[in-house]
Coordinates of C-alpha atoms in Angstrom, one line a residue:
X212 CA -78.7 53.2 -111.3
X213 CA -78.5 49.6 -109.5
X214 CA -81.9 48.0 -108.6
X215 CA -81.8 47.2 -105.1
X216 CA -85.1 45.4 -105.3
X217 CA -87.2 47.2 -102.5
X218 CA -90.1 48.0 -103.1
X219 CA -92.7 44.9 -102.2
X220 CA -93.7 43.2 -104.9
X221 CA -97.2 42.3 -105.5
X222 CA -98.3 38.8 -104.6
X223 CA -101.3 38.8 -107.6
X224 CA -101.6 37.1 -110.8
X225 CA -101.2 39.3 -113.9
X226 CA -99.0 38.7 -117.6
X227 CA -98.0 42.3 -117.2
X228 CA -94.2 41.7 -116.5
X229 CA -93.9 38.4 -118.3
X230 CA -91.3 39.3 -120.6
X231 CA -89.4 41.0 -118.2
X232 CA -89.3 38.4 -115.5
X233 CA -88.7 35.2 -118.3
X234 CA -85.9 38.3 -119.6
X235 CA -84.6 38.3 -115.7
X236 CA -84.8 34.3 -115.3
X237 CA -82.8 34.1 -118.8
X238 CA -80.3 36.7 -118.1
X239 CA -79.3 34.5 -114.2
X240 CA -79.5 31.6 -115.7
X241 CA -76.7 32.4 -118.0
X242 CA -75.0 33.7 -115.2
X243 CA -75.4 30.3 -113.3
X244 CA -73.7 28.7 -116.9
X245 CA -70.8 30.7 -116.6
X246 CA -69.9 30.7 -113.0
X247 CA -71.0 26.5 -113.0
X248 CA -68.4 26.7 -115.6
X249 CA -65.8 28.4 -114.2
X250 CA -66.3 26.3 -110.8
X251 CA -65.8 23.3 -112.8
X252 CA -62.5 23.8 -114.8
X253 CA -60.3 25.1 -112.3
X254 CA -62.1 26.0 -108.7
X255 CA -64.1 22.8 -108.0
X256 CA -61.5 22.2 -104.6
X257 CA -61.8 25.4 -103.5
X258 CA -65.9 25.6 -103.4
X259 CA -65.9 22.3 -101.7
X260 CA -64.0 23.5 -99.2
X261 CA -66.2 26.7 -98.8
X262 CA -69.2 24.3 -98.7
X263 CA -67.0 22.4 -95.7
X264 CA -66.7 25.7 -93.9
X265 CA -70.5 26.3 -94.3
X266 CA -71.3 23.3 -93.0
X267 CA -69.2 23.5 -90.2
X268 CA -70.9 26.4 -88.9
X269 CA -74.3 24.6 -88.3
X270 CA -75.8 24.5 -84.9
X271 CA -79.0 22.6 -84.2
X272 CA -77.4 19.1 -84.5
X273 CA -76.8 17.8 -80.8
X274 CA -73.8 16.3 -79.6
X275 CA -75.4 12.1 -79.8
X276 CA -76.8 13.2 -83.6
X277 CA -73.6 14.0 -84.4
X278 CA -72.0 10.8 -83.7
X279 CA -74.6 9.0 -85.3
X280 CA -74.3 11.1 -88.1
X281 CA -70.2 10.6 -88.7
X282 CA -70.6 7.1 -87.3
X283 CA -73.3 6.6 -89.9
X284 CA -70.8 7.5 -92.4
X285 CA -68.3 5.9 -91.1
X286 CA -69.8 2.2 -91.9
X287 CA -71.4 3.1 -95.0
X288 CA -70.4 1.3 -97.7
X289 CA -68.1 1.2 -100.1
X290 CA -65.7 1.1 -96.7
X291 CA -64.5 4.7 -95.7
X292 CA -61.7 3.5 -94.4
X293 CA -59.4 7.0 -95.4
X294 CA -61.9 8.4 -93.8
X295 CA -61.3 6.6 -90.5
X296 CA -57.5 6.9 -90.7
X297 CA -58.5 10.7 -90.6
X298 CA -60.6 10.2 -87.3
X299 CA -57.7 7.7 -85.5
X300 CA -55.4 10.4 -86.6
X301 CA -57.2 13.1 -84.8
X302 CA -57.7 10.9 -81.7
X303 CA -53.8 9.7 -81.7
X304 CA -53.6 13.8 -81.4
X305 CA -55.5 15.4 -78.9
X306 CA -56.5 11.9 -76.5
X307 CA -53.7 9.4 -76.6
X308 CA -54.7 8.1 -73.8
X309 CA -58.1 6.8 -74.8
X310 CA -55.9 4.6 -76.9
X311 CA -52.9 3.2 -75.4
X312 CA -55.2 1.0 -73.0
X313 CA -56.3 -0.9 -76.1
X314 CA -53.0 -1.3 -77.8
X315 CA -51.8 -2.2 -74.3
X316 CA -54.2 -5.1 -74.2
X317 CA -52.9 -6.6 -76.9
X318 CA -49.3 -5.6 -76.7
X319 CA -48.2 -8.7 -78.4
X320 CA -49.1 -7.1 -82.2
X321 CA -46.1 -5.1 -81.6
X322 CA -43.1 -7.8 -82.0
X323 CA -43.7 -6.7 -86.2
X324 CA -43.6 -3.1 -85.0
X325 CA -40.2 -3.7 -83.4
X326 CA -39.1 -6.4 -85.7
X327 CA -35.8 -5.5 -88.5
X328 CA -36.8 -2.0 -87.4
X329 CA -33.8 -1.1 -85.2
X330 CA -34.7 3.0 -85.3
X331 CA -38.1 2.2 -83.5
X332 CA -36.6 -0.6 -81.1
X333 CA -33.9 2.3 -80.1
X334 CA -36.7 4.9 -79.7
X335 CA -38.6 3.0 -77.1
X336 CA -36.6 1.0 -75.2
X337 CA -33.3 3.0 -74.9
X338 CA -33.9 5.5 -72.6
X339 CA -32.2 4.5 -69.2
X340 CA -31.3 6.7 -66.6
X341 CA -27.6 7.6 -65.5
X342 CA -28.5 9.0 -62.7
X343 CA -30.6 7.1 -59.4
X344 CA -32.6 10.5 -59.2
X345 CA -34.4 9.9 -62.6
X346 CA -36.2 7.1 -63.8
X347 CA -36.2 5.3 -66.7
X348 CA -38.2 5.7 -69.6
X349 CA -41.1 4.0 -70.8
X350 CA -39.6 1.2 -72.5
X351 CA -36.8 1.0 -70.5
X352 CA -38.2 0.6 -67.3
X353 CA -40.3 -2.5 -68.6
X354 CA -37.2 -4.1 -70.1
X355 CA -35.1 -4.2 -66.7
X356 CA -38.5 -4.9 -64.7
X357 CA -38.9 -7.6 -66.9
X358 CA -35.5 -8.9 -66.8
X359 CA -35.3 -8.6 -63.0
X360 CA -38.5 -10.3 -62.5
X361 CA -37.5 -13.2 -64.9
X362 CA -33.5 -13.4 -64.4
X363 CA -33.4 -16.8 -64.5
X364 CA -35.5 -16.8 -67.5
X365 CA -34.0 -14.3 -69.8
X366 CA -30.8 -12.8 -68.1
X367 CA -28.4 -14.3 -70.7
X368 CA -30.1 -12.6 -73.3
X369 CA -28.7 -9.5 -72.5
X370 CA -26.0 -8.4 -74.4
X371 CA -23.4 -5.5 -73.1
X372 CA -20.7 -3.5 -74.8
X373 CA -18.4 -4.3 -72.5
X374 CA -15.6 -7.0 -72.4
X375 CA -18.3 -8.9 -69.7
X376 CA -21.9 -8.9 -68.8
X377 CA -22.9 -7.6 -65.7
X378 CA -24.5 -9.6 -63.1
X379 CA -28.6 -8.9 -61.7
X380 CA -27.2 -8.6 -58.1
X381 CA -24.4 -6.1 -59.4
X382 CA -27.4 -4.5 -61.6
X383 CA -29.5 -4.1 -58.9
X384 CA -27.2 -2.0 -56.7
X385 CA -25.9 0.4 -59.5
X386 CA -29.1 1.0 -62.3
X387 CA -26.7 2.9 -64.3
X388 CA -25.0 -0.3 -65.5
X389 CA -27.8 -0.5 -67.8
X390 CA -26.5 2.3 -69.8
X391 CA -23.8 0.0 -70.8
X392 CA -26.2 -2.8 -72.5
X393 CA -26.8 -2.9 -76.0
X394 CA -30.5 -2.2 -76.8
X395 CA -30.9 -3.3 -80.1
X396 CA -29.6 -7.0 -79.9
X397 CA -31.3 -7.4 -76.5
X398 CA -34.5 -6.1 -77.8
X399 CA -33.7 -8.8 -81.4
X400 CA -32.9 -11.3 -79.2
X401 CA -36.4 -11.0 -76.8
X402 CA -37.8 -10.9 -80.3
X403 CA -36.7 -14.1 -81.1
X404 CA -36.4 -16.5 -77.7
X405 CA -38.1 -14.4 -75.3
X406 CA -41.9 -13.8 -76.8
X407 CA -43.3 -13.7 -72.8
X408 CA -41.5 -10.0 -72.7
X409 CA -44.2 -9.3 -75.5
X410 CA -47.6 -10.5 -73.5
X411 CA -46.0 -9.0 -69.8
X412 CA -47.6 -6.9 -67.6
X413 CA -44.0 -4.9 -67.6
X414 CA -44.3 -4.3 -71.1
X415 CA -48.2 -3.8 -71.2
X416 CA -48.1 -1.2 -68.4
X417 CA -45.8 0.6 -70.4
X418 CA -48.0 1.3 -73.2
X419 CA -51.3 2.2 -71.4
X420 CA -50.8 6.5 -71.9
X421 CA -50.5 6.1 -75.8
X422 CA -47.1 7.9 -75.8
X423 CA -45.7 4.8 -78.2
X424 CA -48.1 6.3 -80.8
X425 CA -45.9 9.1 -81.2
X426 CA -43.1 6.6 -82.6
X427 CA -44.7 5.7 -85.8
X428 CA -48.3 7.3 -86.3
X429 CA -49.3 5.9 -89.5
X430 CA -48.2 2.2 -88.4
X431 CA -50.8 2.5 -85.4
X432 CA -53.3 4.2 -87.9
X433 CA -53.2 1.2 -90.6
X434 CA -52.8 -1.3 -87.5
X435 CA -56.6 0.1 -86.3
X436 CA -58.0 0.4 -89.3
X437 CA -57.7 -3.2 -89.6
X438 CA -58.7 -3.7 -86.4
X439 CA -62.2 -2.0 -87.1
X440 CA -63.1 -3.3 -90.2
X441 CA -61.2 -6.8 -90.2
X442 CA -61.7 -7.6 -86.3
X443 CA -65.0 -5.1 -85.3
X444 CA -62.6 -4.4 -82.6
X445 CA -65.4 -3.1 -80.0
X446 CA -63.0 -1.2 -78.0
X447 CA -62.1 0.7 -81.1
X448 CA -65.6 1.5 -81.4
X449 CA -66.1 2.6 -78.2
X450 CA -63.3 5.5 -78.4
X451 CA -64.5 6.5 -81.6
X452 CA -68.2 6.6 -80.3
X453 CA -66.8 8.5 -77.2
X454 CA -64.7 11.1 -79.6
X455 CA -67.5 11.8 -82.5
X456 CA -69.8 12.8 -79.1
X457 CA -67.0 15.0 -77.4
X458 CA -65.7 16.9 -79.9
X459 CA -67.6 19.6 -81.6
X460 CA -69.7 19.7 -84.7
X461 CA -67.1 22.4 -86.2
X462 CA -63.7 20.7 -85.4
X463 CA -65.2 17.2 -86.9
X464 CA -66.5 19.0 -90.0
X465 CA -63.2 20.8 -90.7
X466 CA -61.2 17.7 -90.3
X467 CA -62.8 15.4 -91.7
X468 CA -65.5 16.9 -94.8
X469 CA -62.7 18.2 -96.5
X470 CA -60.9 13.9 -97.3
X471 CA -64.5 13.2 -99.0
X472 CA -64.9 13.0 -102.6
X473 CA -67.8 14.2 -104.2
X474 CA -70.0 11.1 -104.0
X475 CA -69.1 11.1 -100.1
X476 CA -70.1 14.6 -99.1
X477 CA -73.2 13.8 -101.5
X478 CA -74.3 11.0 -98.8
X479 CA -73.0 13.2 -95.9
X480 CA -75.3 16.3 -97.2
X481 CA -78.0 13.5 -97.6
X482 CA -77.2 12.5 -94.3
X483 CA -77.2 15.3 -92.6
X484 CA -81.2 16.6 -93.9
X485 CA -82.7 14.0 -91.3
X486 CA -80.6 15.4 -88.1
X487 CA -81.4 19.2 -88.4
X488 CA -83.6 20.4 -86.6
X489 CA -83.4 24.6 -87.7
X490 CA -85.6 27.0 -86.2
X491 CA -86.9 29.8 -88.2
X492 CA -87.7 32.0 -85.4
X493 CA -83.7 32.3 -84.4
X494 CA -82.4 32.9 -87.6
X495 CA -79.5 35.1 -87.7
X496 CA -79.4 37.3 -90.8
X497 CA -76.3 37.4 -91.3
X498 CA -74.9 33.6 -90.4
X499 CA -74.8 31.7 -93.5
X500 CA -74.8 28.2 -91.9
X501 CA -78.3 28.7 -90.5
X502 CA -79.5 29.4 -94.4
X503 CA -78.2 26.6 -95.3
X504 CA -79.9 24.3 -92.9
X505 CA -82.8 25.3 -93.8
X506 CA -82.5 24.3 -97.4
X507 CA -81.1 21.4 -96.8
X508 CA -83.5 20.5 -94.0
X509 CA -86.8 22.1 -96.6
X510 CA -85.2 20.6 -100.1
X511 CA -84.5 16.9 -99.1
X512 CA -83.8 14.9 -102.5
X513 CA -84.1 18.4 -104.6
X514 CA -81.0 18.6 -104.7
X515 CA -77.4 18.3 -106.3
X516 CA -74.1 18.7 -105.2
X517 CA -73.3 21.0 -108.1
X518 CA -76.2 23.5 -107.2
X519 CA -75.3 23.3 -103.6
X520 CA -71.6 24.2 -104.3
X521 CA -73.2 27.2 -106.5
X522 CA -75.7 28.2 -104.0
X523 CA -73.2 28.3 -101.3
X524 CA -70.9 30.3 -103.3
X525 CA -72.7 32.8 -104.3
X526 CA -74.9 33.6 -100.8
X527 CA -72.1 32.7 -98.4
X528 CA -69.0 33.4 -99.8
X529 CA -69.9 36.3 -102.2
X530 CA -66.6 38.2 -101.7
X531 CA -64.3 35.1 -102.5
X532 CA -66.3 34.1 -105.4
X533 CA -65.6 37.7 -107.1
X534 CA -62.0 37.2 -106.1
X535 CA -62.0 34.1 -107.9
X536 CA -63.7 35.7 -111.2
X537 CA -60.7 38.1 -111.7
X538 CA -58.0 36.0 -110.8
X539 CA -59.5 32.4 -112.8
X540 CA -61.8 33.8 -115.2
X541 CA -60.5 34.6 -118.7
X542 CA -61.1 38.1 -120.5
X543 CA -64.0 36.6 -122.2
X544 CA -65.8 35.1 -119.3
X545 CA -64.9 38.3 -117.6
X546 CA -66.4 40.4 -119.9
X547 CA -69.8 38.4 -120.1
X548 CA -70.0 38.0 -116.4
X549 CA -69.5 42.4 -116.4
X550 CA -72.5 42.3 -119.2
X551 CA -74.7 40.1 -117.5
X552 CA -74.3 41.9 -114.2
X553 CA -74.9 45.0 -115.6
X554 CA -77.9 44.1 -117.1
X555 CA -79.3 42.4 -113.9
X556 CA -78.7 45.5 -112.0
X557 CA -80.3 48.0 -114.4
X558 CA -83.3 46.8 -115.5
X559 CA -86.8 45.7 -113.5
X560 CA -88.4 46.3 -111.0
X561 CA -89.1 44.1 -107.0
X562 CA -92.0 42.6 -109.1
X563 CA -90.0 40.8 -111.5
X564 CA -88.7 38.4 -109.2
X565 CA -92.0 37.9 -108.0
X566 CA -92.2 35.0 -109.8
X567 CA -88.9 33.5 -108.8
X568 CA -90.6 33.6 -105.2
X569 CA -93.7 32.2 -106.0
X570 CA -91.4 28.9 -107.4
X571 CA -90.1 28.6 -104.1
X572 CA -92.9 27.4 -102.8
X573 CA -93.2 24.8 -105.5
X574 CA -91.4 21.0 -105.3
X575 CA -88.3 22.8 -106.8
X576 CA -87.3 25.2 -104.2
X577 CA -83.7 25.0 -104.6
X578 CA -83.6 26.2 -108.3
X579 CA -85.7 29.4 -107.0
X580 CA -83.1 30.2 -104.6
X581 CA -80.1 29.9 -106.9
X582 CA -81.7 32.2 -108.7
X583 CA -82.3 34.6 -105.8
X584 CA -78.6 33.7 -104.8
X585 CA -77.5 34.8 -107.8
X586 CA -79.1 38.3 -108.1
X587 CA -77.6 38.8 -104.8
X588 CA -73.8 38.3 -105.8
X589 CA -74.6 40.4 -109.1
X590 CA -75.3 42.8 -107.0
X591 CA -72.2 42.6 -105.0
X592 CA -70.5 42.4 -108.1
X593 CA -71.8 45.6 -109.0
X594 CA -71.4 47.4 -105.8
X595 CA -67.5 46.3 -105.8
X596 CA -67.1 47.8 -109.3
X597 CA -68.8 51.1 -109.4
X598 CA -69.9 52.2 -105.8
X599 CA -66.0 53.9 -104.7
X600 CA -66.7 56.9 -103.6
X601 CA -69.4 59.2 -101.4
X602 CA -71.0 60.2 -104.1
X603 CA -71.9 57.2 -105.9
X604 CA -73.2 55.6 -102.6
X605 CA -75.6 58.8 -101.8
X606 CA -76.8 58.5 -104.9
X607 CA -77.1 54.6 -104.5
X608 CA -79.3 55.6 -101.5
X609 CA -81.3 58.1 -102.9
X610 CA -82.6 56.2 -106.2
X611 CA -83.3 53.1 -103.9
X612 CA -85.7 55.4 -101.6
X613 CA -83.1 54.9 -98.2
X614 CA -82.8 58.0 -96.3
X615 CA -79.9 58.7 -94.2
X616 CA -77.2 61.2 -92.1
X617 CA -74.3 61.8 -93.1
X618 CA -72.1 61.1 -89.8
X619 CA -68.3 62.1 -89.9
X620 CA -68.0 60.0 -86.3
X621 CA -66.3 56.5 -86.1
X622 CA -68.6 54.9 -83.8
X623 CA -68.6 51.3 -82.3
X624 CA -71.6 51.0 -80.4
X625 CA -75.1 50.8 -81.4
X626 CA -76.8 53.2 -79.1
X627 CA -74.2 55.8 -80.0
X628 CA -75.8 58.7 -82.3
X629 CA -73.5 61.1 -84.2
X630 CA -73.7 64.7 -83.3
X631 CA -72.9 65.5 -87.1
X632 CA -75.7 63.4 -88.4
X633 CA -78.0 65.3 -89.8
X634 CA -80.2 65.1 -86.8
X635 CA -81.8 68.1 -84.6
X636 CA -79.9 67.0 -81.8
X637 CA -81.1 69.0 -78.4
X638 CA -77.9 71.7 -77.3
X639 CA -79.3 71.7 -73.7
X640 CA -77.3 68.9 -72.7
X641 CA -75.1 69.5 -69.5
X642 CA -71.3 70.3 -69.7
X643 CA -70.2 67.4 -67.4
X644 CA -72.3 64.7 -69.4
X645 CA -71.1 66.0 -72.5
X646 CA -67.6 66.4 -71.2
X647 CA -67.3 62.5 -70.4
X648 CA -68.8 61.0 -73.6
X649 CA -65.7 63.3 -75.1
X650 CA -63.1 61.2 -72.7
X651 CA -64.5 57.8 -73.3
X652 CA -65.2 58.4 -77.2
X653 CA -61.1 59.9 -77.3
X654 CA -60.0 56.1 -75.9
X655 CA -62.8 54.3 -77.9
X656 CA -61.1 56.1 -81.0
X657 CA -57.5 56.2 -80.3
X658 CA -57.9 52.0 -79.3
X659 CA -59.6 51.5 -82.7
X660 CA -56.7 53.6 -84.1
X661 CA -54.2 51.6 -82.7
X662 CA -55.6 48.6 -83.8
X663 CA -56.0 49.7 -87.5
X664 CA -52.8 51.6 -87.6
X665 CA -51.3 49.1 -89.9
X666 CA -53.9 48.7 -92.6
X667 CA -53.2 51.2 -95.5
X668 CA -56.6 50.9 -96.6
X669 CA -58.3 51.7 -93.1
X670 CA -56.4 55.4 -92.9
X671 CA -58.4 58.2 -91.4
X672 CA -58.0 62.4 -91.3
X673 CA -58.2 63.7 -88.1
X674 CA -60.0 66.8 -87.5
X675 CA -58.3 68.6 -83.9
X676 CA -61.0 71.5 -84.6
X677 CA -62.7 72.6 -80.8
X678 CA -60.6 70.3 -79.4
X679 CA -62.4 67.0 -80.3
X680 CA -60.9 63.7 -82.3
X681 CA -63.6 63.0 -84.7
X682 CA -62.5 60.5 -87.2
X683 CA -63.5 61.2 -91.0
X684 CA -64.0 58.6 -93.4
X685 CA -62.6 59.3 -96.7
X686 CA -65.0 56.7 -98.3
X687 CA -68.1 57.8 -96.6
X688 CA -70.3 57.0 -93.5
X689 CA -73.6 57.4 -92.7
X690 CA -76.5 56.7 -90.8
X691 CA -78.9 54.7 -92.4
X692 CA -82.9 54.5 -92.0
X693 CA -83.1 51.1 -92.4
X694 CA -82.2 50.6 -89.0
X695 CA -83.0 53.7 -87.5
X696 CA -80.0 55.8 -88.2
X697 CA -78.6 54.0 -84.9
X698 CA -75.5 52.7 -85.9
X699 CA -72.9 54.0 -88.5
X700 CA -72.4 52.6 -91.7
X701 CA -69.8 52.4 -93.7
X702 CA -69.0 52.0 -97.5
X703 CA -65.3 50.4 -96.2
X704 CA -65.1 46.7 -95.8
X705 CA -67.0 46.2 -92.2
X706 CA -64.4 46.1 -89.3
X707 CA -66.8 46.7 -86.6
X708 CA -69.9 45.4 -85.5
X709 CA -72.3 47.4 -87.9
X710 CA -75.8 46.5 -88.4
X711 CA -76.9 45.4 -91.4
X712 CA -78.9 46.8 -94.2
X713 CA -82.3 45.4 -94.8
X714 CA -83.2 45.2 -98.6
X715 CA -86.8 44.0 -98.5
X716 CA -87.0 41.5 -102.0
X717 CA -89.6 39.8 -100.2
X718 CA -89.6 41.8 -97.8
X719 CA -87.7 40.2 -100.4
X720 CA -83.8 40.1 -99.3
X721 CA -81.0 41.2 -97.2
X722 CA -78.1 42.7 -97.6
X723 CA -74.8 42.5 -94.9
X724 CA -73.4 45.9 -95.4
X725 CA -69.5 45.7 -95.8
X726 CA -70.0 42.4 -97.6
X727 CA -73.1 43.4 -99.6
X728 CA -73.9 39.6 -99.6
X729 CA -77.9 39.3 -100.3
X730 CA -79.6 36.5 -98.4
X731 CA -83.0 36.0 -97.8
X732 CA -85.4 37.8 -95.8
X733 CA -86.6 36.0 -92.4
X734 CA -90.4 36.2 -93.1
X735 CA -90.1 35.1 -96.9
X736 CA -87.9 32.2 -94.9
X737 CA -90.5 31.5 -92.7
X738 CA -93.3 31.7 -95.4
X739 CA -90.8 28.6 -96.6
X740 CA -90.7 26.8 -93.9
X741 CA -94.4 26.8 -93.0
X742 CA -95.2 26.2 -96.7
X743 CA -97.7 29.0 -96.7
X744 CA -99.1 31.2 -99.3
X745 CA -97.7 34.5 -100.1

């Protein structure tokens, strides 16, 4: 039967287990070979993009640590300048505006972005109105502002399809005469004997909202690039100080972690150990982010990015590591992962990790962990193998000492108790009360049915039987005494806000039901963090 590790283990010093726990250490590290292996050939990407995710989940770094943090990274050397293309591009994108003032100011750059580039020069400048109700467009308006303002300056570089140009007086009186001048050879011919259009305040103003950027991004990207690391442009610096500080932790991490290489997310994780600030007293059992600020705030310099990667794989992202086994894996690797897994599961006892805990409080927590991590996911290997049905779950219960109710009610809320539970529930309740829990329960259900209607494996029987709508779980639910039989558990992939199932492997471990992801137990984390003695 799978060892769920529950019993406390027994913080003395004795040779008794020995074998077994060097047997245990053995037997996970050869599971850290393989799945280090596997990670390596052909899913290195995809676990430093799970990493990314992790990391973007983390809290305790304020908005001005943040921006010192990216900016920090930012003017590291060797120059990151993809990674600031990737910053200007999300800034071009959601606040334009911060921008155009600057390229406004020096609106004279642009003759190359108009020069022997006859799409862009039409783009810009060839929107004029036909009608006096409408206005020009951007770069219209400053060309005939400009060309009013300066007739006797630039008027004969005009050029017009028709037969004849058209006079500024006969201009003037009918806008839509405009409609008839060629753009590109105007705009050439500014280019070339007209460079004041370039430094006006008709051409400047036009530029101020950013909407040029939309014309060519990546010219405007490059162009500020330079501008940052050539020129120290302040104002530059200013609207990326401004953006890192506005924006949130999350969106930052998810646009920009994910253009690092290795090396790069190695100083960013480096980085970021001297701006968390994680407190143990509001961890969240279940959010993986949290667990991994406190190694990485705990394990400064302990540390690789290979065992990171593996940590976070196997304690955060449990379910899409196994999918990756059976897709990636070969028969071979398959089959010793299965043997190693099986042989975790089976043998022992809580003490044998004992002194995997005991190293965590030594100069090399991480390695402790990872091997904590790594019982946990050969558990939920196990549990997605061989627990399918009722029975096997029951028994699961049983041989791991957790009582429970077996509960044939679909329930969503925490304080809601099943009346099939197992329980000695009192009969003497009143007719009305009873009566109204039926109504609300009937549109609790039937909305939940609704919503899952769709999902083949989410299917329930209905049982009409004295006229109620109780929804039974062909895998198996019950009410579990790890939380006080208060909420109902289920064996199916969690869709609703279940609790979670405390497996003490320190109280030593915990285990998210419906994921079946083992992390670590808040007071062995907090023994950690104090660097106290078990």
């Amino acid at each position: 039967m799978l060892q769920l590790f529950l019993s406390e283990p027994k913080w003395i010093d004795h040779n008794a287990n020995d074998e077994s726990a060097k047997q245990k250490k053995y037997l996970l590290s050869e599971l850290e070979s393989l799945i280090q292996s596997l990670m390596s050939s052909s899913g290195r990407s995809e676990a430093r993009l799970w990493l990314c995710n992790t990391l973007s989940g983390i809290s305790s770094i304020s908005p001005r640590r943040q921006q010192e943090l990216f900016l920090s990274l930012l003017t590291s050397k060797p120059t990151k300048q993809h990674l600031a293309a990737q910053l200007l591009q999300l800034i071009f994108d959601k606040q334009p505006q911060k921008v155009g003032p600057i390229i406004a100011k020096k609106s004279y750059m642009l003759q190359d972005f108009f020069r022997g580039n006859p799409v862009r020069i039409l783009q810009w400048f060839s929107n004029f109105s036909g009608s006096s109700g409408l206005e020009h467009g951007k770069g219209a308006k400053a060309l005939s502002q400009f060309s009013f303002v300066n007739r006797d300056l630039c008027w004969e570089e005009l050029e017009w399809k028709g037969k004849h140009g058209q006079s500024p007086a006969m201009v003037a009186t009918k806008p839509q005469y405009f409609l008839d001048l060629d753009v590109q050879r105007t705009v050439e011919n500014f280019l070339e004997y007209v460079p004041e259009f370039w430094s006006s305040r008709e051409f400047s103003d036009s530029l101020k909202d950013g909407e040029i950027l939309d014309i060519d991004t990546k010219f405007f990207v490059n162009l500020f690039v330079d501008q940052m690391y050539k020129e120290d442009l302040e104002e530059i610096w200013e609207v990326i100080d401004e953006f890192l500080t506005e924006e949130s932790f999350s969106f930052l991490c998810r646009h920009l972690l994910i253009i690092l290489n290795e090396q790069e997310l190695q100083l960013f994780l480096d980085m970021i150990s001297k701006h968390l600030n994680p407190r143990s007293e509001s961890i969240e059992y279940g959010n993986a982010s949290q667990w991994l600020e406190i190694i990485l705030s705990n394990c400064t310099a302990d540390w690789t990015i290979n065992q990171l990667l593996l940590l976070n794989a196997v304690t955060t992202q449990g379910r899409q590591l196994l999918h990756f086994v059976r897709q990636e894996g070969s028969l071979d690797v398959k089959e010793k992962i299965n043997k190693l897994v099986f042989q975790l599961c089976e043998s022992g006892s809580a003490n044998d990790l004992t002194p995997i805990m005991k190293e965590c409080f030594n100069r090399k927590t991480i390695e402790a962990i990872i091997l904590l991590g790594l019982q946990s996911w050969a558990i939920h290997f196990r549990l997605s193998e061989e627990f399918r049905s009722p029975e096997s779950w029951e028994s699961l219960f049983i041989n791991n000492g957790i009582r429970f109710h077996k509960s044939n009610k679909y329930t969503l809320l925490h304080d809601e108790i099943s009346e099939d539970c197992g329980s000695d529930l009192d009969e003497r309740s009143s007719k009305r009360l009873k009566s109204k829990k039926k109504r609300k329960q009937k549109k609790k259900r039937r909305r939940s049915f609704d919503r899952d209607e769709s999902d083949e494996n989410e299917l329930r029987d209905f049982d009409l039987s004295n006229n109620r709508l109780d929804l039974q779980s062909k895998a198996g639910d019950w009410l579990l005494s790890t939380d006080g039989y208060s909420t109902t558990w289920s064996s199916r992939p969690a869709r609703t806000p279940v609790k979670a199932l405390l497996l003490s492997v320190v109280e030593v471990g915990f285990c998210q039901m419906g994921r079946c992801c083992l992390t670590f137990h808040f007071d062995f984390m907090s023994k950690l963090l104090n660097r106290g003695k078990p």
